[in-house]
PDB file of C-alpha atoms in Angstrom:
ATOM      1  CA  UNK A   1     -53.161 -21.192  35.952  1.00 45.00           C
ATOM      2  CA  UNK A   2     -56.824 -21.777  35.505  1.00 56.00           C
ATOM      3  CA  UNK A   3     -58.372 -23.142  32.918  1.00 58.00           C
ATOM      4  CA  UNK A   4     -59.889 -20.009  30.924  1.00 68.00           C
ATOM      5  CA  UNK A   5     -56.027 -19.073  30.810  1.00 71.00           C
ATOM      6  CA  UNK A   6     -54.811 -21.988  30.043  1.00 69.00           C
ATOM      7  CA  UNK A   7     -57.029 -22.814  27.188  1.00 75.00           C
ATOM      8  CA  UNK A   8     -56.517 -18.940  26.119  1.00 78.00           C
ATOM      9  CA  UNK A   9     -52.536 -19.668  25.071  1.00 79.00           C
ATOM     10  CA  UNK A  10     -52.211 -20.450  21.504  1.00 83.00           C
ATOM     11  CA  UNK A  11     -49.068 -22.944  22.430  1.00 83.00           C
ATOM     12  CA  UNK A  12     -51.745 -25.145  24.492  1.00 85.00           C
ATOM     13  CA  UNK A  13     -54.080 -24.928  21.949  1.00 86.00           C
ATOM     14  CA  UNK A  14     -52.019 -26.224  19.328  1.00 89.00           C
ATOM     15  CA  UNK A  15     -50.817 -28.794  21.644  1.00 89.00           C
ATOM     16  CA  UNK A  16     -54.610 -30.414  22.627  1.00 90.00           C
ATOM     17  CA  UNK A  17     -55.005 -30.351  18.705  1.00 91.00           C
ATOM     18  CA  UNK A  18     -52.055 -31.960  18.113  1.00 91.00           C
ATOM     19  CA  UNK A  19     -53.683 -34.612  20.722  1.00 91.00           C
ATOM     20  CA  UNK A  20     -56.734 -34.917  20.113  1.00 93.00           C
ATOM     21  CA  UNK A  21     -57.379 -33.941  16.675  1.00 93.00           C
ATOM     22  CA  UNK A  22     -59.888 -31.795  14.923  1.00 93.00           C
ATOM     23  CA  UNK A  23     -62.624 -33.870  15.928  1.00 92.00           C
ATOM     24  CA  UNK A  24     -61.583 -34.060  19.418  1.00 91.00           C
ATOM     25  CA  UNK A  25     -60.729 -30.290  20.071  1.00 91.00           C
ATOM     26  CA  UNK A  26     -64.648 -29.415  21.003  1.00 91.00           C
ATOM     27  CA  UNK A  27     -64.055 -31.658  23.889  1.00 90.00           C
ATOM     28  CA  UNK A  28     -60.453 -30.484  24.859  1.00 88.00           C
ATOM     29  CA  UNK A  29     -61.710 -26.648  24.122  1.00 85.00           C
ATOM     30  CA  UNK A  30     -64.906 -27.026  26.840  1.00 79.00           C
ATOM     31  CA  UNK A  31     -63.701 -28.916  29.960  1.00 80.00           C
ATOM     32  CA  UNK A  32     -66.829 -29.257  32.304  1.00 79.00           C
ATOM     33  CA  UNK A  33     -66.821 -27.802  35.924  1.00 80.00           C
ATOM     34  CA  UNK A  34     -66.749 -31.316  37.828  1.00 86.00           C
ATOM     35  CA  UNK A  35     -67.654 -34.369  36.622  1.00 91.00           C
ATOM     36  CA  UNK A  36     -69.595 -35.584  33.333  1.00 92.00           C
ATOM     37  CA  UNK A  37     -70.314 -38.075  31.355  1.00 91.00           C
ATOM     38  CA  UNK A  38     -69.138 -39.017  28.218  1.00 92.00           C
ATOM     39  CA  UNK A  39     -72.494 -39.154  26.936  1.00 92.00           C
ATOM     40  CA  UNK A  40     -73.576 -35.767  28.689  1.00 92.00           C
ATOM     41  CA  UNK A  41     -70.599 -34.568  26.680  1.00 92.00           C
ATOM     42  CA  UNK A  42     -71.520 -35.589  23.029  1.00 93.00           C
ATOM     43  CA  UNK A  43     -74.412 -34.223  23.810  1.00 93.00           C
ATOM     44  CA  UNK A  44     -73.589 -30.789  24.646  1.00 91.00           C
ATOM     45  CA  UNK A  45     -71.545 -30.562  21.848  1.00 91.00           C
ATOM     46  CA  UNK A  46     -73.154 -32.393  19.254  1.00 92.00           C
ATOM     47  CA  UNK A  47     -70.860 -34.640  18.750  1.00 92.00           C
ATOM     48  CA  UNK A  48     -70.829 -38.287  17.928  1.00 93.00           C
ATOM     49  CA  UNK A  49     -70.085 -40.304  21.353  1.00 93.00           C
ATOM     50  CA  UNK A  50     -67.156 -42.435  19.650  1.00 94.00           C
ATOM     51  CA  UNK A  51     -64.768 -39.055  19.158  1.00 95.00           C
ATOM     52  CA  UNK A  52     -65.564 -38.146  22.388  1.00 94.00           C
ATOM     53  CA  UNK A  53     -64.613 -41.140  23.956  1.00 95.00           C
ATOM     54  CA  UNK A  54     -61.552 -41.191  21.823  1.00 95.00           C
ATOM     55  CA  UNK A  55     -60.680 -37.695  22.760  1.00 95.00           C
ATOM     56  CA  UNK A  56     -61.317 -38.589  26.388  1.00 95.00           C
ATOM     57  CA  UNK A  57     -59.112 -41.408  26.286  1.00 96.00           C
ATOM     58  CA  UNK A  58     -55.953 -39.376  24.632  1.00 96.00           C
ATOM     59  CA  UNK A  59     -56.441 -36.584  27.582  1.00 94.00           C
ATOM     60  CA  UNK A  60     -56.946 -40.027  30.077  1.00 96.00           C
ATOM     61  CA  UNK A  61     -53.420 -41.017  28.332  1.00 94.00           C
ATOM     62  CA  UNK A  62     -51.737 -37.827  28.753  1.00 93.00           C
ATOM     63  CA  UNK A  63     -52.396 -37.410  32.061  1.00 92.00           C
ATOM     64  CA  UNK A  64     -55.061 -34.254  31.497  1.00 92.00           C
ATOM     65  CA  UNK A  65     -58.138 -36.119  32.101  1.00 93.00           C
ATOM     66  CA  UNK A  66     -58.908 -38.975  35.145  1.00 94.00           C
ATOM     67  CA  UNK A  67     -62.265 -41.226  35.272  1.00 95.00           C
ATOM     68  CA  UNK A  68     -63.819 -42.928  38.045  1.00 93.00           C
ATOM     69  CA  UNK A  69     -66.397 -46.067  37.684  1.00 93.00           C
ATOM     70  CA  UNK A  70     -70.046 -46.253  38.996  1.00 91.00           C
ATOM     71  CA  UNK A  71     -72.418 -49.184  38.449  1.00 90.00           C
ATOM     72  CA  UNK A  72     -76.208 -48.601  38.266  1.00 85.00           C
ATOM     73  CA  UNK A  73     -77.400 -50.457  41.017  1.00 88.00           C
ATOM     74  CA  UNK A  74     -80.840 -50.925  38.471  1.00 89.00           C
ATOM     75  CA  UNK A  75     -79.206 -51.803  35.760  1.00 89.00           C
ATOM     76  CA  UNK A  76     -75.619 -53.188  36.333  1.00 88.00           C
ATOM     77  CA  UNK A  77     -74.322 -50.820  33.865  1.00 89.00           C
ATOM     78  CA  UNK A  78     -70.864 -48.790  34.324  1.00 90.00           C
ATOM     79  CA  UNK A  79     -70.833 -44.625  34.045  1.00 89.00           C
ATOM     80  CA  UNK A  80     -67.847 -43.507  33.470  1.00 92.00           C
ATOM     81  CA  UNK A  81     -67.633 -39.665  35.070  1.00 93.00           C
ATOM     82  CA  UNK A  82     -64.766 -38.014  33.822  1.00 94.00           C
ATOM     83  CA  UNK A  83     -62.798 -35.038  35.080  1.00 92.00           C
ATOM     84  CA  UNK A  84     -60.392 -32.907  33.479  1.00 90.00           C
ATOM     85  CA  UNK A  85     -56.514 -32.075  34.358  1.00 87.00           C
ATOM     86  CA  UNK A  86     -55.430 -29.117  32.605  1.00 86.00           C
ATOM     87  CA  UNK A  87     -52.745 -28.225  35.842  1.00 85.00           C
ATOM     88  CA  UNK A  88     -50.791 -31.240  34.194  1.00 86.00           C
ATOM     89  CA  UNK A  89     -50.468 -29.372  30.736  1.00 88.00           C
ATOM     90  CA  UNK A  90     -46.847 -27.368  31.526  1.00 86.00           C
ATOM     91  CA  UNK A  91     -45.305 -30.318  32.720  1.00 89.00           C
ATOM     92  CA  UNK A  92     -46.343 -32.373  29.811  1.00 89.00           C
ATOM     93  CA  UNK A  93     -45.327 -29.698  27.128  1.00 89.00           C
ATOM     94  CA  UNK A  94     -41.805 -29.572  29.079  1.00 89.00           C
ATOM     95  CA  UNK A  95     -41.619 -33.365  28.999  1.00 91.00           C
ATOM     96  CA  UNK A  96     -42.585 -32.596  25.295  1.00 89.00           C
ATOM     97  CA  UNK A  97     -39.783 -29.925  24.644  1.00 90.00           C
ATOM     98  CA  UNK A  98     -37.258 -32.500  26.193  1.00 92.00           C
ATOM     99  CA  UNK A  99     -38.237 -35.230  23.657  1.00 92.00           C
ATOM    100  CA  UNK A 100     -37.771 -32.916  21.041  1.00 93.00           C
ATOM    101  CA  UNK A 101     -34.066 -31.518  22.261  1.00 93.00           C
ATOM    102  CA  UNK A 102     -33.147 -34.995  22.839  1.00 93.00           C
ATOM    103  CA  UNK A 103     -34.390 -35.788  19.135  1.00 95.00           C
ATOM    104  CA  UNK A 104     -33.014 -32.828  17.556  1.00 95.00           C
ATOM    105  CA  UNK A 105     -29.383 -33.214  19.519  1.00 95.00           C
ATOM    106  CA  UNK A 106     -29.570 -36.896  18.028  1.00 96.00           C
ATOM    107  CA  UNK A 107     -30.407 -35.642  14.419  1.00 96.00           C
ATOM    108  CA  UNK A 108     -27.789 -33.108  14.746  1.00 96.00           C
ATOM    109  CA  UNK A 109     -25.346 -35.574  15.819  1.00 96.00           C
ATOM    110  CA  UNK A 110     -26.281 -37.467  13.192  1.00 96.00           C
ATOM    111  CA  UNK A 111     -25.964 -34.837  10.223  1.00 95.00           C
ATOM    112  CA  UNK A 112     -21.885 -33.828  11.633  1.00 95.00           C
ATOM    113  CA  UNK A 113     -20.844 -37.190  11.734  1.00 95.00           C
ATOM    114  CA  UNK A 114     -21.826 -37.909   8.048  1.00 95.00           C
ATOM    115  CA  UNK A 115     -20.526 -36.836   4.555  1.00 96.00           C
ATOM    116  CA  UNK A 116     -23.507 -36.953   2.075  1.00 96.00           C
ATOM    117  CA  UNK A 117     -24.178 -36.994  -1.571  1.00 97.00           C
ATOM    118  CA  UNK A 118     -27.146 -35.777  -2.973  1.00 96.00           C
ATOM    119  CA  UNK A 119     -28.942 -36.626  -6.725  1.00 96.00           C
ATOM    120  CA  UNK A 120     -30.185 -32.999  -7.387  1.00 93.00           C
ATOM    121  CA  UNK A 121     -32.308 -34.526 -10.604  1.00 94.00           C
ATOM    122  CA  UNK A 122     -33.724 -37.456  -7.961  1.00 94.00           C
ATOM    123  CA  UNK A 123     -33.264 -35.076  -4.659  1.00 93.00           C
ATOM    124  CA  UNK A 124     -31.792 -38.339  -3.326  1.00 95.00           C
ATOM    125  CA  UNK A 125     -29.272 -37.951  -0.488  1.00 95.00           C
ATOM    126  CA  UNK A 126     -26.964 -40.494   0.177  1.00 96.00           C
ATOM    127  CA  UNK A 127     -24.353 -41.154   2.772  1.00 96.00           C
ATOM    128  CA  UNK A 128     -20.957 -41.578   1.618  1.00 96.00           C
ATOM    129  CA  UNK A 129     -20.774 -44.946   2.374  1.00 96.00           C
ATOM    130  CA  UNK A 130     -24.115 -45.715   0.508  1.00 96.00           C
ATOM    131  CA  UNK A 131     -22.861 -43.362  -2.319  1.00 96.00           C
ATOM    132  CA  UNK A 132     -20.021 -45.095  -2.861  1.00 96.00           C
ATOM    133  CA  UNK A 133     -21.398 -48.578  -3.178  1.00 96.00           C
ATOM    134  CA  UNK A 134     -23.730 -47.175  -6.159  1.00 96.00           C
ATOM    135  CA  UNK A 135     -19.744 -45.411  -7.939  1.00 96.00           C
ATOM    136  CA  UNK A 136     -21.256 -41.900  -7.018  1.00 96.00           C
ATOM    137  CA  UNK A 137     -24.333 -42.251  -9.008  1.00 95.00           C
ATOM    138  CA  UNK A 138     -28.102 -42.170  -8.334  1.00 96.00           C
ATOM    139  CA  UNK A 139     -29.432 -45.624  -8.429  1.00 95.00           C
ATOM    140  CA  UNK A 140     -32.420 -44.029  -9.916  1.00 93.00           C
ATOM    141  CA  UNK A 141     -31.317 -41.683 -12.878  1.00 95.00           C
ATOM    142  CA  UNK A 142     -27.928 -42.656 -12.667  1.00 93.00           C
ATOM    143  CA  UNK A 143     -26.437 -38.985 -13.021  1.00 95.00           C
ATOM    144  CA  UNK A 144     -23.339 -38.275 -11.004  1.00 96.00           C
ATOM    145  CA  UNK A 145     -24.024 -37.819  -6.920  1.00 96.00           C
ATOM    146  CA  UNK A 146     -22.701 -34.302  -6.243  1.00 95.00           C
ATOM    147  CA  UNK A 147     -20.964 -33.586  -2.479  1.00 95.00           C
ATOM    148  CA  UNK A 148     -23.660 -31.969  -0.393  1.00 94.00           C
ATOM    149  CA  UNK A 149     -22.699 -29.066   1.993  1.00 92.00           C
ATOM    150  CA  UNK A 150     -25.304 -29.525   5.106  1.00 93.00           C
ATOM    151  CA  UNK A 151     -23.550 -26.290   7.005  1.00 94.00           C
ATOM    152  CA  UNK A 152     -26.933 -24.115   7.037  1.00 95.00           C
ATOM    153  CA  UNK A 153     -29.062 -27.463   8.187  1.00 94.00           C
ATOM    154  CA  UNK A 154     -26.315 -28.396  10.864  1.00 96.00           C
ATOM    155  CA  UNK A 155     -26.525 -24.176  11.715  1.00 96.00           C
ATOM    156  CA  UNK A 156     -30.556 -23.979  11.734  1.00 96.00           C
ATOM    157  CA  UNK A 157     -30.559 -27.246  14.027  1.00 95.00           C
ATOM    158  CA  UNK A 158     -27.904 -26.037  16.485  1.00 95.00           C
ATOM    159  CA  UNK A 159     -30.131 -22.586  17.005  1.00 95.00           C
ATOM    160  CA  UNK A 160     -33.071 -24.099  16.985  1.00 94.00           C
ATOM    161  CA  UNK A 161     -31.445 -26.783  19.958  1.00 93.00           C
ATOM    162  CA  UNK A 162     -29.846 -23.473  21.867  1.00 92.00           C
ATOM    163  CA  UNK A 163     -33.175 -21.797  21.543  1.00 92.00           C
ATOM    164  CA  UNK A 164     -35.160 -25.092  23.189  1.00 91.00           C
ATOM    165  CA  UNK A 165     -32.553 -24.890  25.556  1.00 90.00           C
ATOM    166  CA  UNK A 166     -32.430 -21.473  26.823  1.00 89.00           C
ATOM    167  CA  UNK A 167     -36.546 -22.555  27.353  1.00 87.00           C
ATOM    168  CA  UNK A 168     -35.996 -25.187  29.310  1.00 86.00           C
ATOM    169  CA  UNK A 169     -32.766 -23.670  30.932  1.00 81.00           C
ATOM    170  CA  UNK A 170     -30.627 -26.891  30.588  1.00 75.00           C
ATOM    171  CA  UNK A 171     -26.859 -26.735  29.637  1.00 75.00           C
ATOM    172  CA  UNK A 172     -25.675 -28.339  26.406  1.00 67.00           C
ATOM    173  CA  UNK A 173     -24.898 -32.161  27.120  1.00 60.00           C
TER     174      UNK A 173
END
């Protein structure tokens, strides 16, 4: 997928923001043909040269951007000319949606294993172990803990966790 495409899909937009930031999207947004300078680059965009060395160091970190090092023979000064990686950004978003099955199976493991209490005055929740050590009432207001059904949240994770799934096309663990 080339760039223009690439840069096109709202999913990978929202995903360089997430990276980079507001100030950094300019630079994400507008990848040069070739190689450029950081300080070609704030200049282009009008930027100040610290975000876009910032945002050029997140896409460095993420695998979307690579540099390479060349001193001025004059000077003895280092230009960094930086290219950009965008054919990496798939496999990082599906590294990305594992994460985020492997958190959410965790969460949900975590939420069916539990009984909880909640303070609806507070909107405390306590486990019932926790609960139990404060006589079933909120440390804070000290009303009576009331038994909280978590069925929808438990439902609403396990679709969500099917749907990232069916994405990724991975069985259930």
């Amino acid at each position: 997928m080339a760039f223009e495409e690439l840069l096109e899909d709202p999913v990978i937009q929202k995903y360089l923001h997430d990276l980079v930031g507001p100030t950094g999207m300019p630079v994400a947004a507008a990848p040069p043909d070739g190689e450029v300078t950081d300080e070609e680059l704030a200049e282009e965009l009008g930027l100040e040269l610290n975000d876009v060395r910032r945002a050029l160091f997140i896409l460095y970190e993420n695998d979307l951007a690579a540099y390479r090092r060349v001193r001025d023979e004059d000077s003895g000064w280092l230009t960094y000319l930086w290219t950009f990686h965008y054919e990496n950004i798939p496999e990082n978003l599906e590294e990305e949606m594992h994460r985020l099955a492997d958190a959410l199976q965790q969460r949900l493991e975590y939420e069916t294993e539990h009984q909880f209490y909640l303070c609806e005055n507070c909107s405390l929740r306590f486990e019932f172990e926790e609960a139990m050590e404060f006589g079933f009432e909120c440390p804070e207001c000290e009303t009576q803990l009331e038994a909280m059904e978590n069925t929808r949240m438990v439902e609403a994770m396990e679709w969500r966790l099917d749907q990232i799934r069916d994405e990724l096309n991975v069985e259930a663990a």
